[in-house]
Tab-separated table of C-alpha atoms (C1' of nucleotides) in Angstrom:
chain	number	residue	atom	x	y	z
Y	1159	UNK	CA	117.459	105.714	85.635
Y	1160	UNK	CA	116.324	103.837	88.762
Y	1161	UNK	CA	112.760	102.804	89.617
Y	1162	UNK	CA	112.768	105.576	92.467
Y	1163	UNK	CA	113.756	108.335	90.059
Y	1164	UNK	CA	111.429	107.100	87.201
Y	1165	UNK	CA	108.476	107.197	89.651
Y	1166	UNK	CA	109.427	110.607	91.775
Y	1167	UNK	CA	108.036	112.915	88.217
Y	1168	UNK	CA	104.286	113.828	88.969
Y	1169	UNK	CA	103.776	113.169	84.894
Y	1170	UNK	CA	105.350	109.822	84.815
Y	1171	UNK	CA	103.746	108.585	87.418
Y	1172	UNK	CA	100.369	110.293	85.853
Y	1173	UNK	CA	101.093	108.073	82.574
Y	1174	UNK	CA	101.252	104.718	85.072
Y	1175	UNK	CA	97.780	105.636	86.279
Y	1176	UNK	CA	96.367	105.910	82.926
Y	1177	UNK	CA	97.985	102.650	82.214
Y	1178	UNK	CA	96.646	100.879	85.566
Y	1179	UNK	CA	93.417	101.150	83.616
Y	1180	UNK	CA	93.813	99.641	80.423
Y	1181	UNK	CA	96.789	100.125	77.199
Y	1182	UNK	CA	97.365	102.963	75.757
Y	1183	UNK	CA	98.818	103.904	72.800
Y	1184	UNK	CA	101.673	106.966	72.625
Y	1185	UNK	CA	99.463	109.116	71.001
Y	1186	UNK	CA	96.616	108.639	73.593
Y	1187	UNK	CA	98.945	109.323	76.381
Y	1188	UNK	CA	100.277	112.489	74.669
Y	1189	UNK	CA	96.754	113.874	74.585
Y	1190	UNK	CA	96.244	113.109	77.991
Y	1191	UNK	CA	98.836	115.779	78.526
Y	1192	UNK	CA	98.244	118.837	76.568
Y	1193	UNK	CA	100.259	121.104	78.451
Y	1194	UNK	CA	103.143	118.894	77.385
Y	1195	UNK	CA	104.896	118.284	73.885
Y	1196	UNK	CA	104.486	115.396	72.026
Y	1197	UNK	CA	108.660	115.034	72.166
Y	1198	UNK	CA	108.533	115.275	75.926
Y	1199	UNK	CA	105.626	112.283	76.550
Y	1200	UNK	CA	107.562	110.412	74.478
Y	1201	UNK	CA	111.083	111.004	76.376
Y	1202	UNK	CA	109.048	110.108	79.952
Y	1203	UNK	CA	107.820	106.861	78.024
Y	1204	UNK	CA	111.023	105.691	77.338
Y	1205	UNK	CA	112.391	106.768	80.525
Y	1206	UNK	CA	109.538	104.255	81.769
Y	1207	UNK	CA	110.589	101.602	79.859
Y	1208	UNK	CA	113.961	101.812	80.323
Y	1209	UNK	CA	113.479	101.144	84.323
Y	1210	UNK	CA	111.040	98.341	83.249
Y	1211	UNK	CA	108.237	100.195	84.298
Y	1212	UNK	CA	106.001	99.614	80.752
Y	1213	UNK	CA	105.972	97.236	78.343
Y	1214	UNK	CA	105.383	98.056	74.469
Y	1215	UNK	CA	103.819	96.138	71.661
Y	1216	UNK	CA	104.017	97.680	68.362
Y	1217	UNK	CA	100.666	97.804	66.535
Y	1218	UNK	CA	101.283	99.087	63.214
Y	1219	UNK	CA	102.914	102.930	63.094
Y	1220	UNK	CA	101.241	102.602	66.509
Y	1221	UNK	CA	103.080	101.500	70.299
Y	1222	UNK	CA	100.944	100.680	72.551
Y	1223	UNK	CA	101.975	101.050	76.148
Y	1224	UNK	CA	101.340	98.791	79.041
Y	1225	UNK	CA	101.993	98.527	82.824
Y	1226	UNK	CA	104.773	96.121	83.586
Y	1227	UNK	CA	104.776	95.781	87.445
Y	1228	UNK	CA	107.744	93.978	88.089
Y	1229	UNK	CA	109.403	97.217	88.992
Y	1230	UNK	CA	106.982	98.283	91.270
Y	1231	UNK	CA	107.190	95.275	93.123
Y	1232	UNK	CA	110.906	96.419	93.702
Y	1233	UNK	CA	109.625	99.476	95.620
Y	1234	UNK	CA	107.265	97.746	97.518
Y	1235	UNK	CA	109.976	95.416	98.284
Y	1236	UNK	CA	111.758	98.036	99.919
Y	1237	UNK	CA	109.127	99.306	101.674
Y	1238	UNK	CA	108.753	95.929	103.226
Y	1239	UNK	CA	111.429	97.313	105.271
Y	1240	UNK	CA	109.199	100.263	106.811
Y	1241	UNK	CA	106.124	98.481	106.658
Y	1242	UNK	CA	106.203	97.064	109.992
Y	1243	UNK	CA	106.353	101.138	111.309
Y	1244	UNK	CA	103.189	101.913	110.567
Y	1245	UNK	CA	101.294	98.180	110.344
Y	1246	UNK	CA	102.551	95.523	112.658
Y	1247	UNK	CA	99.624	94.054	113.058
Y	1248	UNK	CA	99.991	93.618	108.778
Y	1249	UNK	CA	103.378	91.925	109.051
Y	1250	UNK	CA	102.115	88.600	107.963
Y	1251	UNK	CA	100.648	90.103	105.098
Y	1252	UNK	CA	103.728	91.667	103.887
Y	1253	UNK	CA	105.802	88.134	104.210
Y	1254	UNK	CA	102.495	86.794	102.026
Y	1255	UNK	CA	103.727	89.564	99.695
Y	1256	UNK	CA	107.430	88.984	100.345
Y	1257	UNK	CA	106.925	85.265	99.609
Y	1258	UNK	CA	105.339	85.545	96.075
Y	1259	UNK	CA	108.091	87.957	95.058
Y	1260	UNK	CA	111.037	87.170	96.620
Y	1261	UNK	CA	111.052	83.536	97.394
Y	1262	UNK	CA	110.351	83.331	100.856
Y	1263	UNK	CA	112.214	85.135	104.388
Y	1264	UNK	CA	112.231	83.766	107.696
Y	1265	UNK	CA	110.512	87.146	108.936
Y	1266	UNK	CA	107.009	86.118	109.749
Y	1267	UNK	CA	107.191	82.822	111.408
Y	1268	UNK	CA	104.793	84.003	114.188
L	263	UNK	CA	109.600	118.306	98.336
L	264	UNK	CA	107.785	115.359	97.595
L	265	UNK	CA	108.064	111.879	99.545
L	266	UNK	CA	108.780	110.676	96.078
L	267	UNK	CA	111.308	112.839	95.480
L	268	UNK	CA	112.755	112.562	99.031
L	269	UNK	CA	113.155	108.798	98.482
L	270	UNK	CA	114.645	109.063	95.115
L	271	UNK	CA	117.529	110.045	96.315
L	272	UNK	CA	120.265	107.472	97.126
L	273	UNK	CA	121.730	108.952	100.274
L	274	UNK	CA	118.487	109.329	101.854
L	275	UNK	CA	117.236	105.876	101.583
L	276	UNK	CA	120.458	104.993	103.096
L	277	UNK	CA	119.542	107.440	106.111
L	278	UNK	CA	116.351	105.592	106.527
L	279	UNK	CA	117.839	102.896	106.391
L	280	UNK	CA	119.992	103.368	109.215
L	281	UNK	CA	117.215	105.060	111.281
L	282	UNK	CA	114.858	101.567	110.794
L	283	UNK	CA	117.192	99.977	113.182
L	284	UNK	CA	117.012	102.665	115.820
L	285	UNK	CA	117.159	106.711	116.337
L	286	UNK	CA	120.458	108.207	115.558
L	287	UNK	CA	122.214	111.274	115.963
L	288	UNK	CA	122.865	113.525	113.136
L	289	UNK	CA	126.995	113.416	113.893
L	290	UNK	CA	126.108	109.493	114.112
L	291	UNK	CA	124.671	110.118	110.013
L	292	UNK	CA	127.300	112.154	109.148
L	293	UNK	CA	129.632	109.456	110.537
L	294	UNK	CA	127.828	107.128	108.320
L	295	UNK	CA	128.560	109.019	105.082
L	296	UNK	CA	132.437	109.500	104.937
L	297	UNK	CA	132.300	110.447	101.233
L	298	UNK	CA	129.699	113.028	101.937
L	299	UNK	CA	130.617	116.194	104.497
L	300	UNK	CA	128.949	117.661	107.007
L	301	UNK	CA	126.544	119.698	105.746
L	302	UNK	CA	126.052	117.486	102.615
L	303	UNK	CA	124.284	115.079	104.780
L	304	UNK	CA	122.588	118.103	107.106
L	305	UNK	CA	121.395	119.428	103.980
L	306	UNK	CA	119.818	115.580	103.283
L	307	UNK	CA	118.017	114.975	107.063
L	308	UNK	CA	116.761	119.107	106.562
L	309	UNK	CA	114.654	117.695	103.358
L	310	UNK	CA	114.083	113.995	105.237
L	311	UNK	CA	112.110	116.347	107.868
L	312	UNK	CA	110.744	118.880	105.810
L	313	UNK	CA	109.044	115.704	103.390
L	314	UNK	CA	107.799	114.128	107.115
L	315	UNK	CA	110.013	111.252	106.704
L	316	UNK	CA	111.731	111.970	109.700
L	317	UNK	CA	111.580	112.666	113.328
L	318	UNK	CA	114.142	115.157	115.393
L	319	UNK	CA	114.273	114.978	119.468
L	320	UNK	CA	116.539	117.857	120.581
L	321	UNK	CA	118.846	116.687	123.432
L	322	UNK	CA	121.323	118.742	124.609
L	323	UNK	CA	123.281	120.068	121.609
L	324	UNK	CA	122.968	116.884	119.989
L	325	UNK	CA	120.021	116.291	117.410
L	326	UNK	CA	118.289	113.110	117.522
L	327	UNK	CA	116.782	111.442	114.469
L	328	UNK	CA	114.411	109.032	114.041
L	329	UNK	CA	111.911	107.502	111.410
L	330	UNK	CA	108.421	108.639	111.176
L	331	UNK	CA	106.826	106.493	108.563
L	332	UNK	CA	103.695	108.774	108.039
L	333	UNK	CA	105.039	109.322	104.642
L	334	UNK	CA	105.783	106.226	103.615
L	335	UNK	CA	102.679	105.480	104.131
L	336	UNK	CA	101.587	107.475	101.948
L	337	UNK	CA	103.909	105.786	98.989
L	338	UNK	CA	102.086	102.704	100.234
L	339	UNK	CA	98.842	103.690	99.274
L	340	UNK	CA	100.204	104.752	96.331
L	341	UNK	CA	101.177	101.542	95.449
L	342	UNK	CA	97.809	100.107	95.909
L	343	UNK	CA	96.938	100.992	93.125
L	344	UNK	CA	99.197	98.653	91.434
L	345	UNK	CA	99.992	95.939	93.831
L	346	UNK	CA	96.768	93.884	91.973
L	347	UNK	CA	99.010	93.729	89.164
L	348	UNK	CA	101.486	91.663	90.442
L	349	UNK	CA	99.453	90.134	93.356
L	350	UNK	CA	96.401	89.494	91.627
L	351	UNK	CA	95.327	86.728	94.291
L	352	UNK	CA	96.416	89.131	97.192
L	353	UNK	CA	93.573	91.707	96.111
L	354	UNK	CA	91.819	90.686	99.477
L	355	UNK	CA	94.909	91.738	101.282
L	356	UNK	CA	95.228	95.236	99.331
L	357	UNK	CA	91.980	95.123	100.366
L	358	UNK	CA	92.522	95.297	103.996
L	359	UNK	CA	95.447	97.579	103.379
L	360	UNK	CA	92.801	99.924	101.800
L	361	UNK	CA	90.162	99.400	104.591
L	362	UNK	CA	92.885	100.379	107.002
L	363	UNK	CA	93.861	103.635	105.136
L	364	UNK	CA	91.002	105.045	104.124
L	365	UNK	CA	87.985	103.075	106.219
L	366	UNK	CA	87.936	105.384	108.850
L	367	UNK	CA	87.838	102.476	111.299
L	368	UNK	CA	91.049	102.847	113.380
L	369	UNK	CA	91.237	104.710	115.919
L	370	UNK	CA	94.928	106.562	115.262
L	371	UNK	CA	94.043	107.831	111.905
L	372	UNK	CA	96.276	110.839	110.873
G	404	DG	C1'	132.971	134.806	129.266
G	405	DC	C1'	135.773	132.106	126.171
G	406	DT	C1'	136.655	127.866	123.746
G	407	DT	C1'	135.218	123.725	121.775
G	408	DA	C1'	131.672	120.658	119.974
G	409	DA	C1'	127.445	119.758	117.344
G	410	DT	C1'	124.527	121.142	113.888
G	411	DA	C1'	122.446	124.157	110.583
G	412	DT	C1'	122.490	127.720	106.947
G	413	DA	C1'	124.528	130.780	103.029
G	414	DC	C1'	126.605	130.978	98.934
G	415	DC	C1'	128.466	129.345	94.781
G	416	DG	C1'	129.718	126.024	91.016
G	417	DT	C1'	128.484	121.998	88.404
G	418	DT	C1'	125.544	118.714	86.553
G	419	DG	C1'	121.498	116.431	85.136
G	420	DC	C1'	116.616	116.676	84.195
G	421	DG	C1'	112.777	118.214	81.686
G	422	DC	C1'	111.091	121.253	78.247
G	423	DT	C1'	110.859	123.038	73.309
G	424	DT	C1'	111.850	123.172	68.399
G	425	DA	C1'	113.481	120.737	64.648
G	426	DT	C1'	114.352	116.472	62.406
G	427	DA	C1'	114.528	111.432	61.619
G	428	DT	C1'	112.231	106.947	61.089
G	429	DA	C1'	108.589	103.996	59.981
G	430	DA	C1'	103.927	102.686	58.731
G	431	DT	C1'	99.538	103.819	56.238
G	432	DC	C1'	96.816	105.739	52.608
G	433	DC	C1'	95.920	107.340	47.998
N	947	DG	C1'	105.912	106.652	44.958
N	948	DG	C1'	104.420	110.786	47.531
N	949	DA	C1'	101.806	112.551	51.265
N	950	DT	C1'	100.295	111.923	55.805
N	951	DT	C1'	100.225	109.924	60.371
N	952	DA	C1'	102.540	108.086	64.464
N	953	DT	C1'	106.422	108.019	67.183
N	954	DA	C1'	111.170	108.580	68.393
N	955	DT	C1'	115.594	111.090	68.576
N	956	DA	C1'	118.768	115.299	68.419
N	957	DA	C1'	120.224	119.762	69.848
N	958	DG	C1'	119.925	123.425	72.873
N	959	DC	C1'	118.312	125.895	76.972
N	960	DG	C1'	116.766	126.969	81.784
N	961	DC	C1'	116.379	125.560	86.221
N	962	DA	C1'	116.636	122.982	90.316
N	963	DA	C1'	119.174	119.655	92.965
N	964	DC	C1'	123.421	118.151	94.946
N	965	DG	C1'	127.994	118.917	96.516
N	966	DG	C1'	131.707	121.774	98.599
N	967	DT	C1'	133.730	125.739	101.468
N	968	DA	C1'	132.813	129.122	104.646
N	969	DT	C1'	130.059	130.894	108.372
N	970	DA	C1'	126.339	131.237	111.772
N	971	DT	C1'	124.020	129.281	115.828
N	972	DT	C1'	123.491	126.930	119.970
N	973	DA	C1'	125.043	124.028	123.816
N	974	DA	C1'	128.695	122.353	126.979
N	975	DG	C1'	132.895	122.638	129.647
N	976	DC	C1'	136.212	125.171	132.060
DNA sequence: GCTTAATATACCGTTGCGCTTATATAATCC
DNA sequence: GGATTATATAAGCGCAACGGTATATTAAGC
């Protein structure tokens, strides 16, 4: 599954909020859910780390999860694209942004 | 539907692709799409506008599409939240990404 | 007004996603 | 080693999304 896919469900991207704030481990994220199944946090966690989206260390019979941003940096690569709709004045920025993860494009030699 | 879900679709991102360069027709789209039919690819643009991600001009009997990055915007600031992550010393530049979204100091806020 | 062109909608079939229950695997505790 | 805890996988089901064919709608040309 792509990074657009993995990101479009309201509970995965739920699960990458909780991680933006610190590792969690499976069983915390489950009971961050309780209208949900311990089975189906567990299939959304490997659907996010299957698109690269977490990263997990095992810690005993425990896994704890982590955000792994490369992906995201993938969509906000593409949005590069649109960025200059609604922020020309920003353009700069984004080629500042562009440059760290992409190597460098001719786009903002203003 | 969602803008996340709108964008997690293939098809559409190629639509909004097409539309970056410059407003388009929907026979133009469908044109675009040979693998797709007709209304395959009317059915697309209908949830494109009904997500805000695009804009239609009515002229003559011809529809004319265009972006309208509103929305995207919106996955922007989404991605705030994360951009630290993998642009730790850009946080100033987030910053003014944030300031701009949610400071209240331009004057075209929508 | 009738025909053709451009676009949208209705309807239906298929498929894939997300959920649940049940079960497997692996580590910890006694 | 057996029980318990933590997590993942399997099997099955319901639903929503996507695609196609057929049809409706609206505009243009004659």
């Amino acid at each position: 599954m792509d990074v657009f896919e993995a990101v479009a469900e309201p509970t995965r991207r739920a699960v990458l909020d909780l991680l933006a704030g610190r590792e969690r481990s499976a069983g915390e994220l489950v009971a961050a859910f309780p209208a949900l199944t311990q089975p189906a946090v567990s299939r959304h966690l490997r659907i996010l780390r299957e698109s690269r989206l977490v990263d997990v260390r095992v810690d005993g019979a425990r896994r704890m999860y982590s955000l792994r941003p490369d992906a995201l940096a993938e969509l906000d690569r593409w949005l590069d694209t649109y960025r200059r709709f609604w922020a020309g004045r920003l353009d700069r920025l984004a080629g500042h942004l562009d440059a760290k993860t992409g190597g460098g494009r001719e786009e903002d030699t203003t």
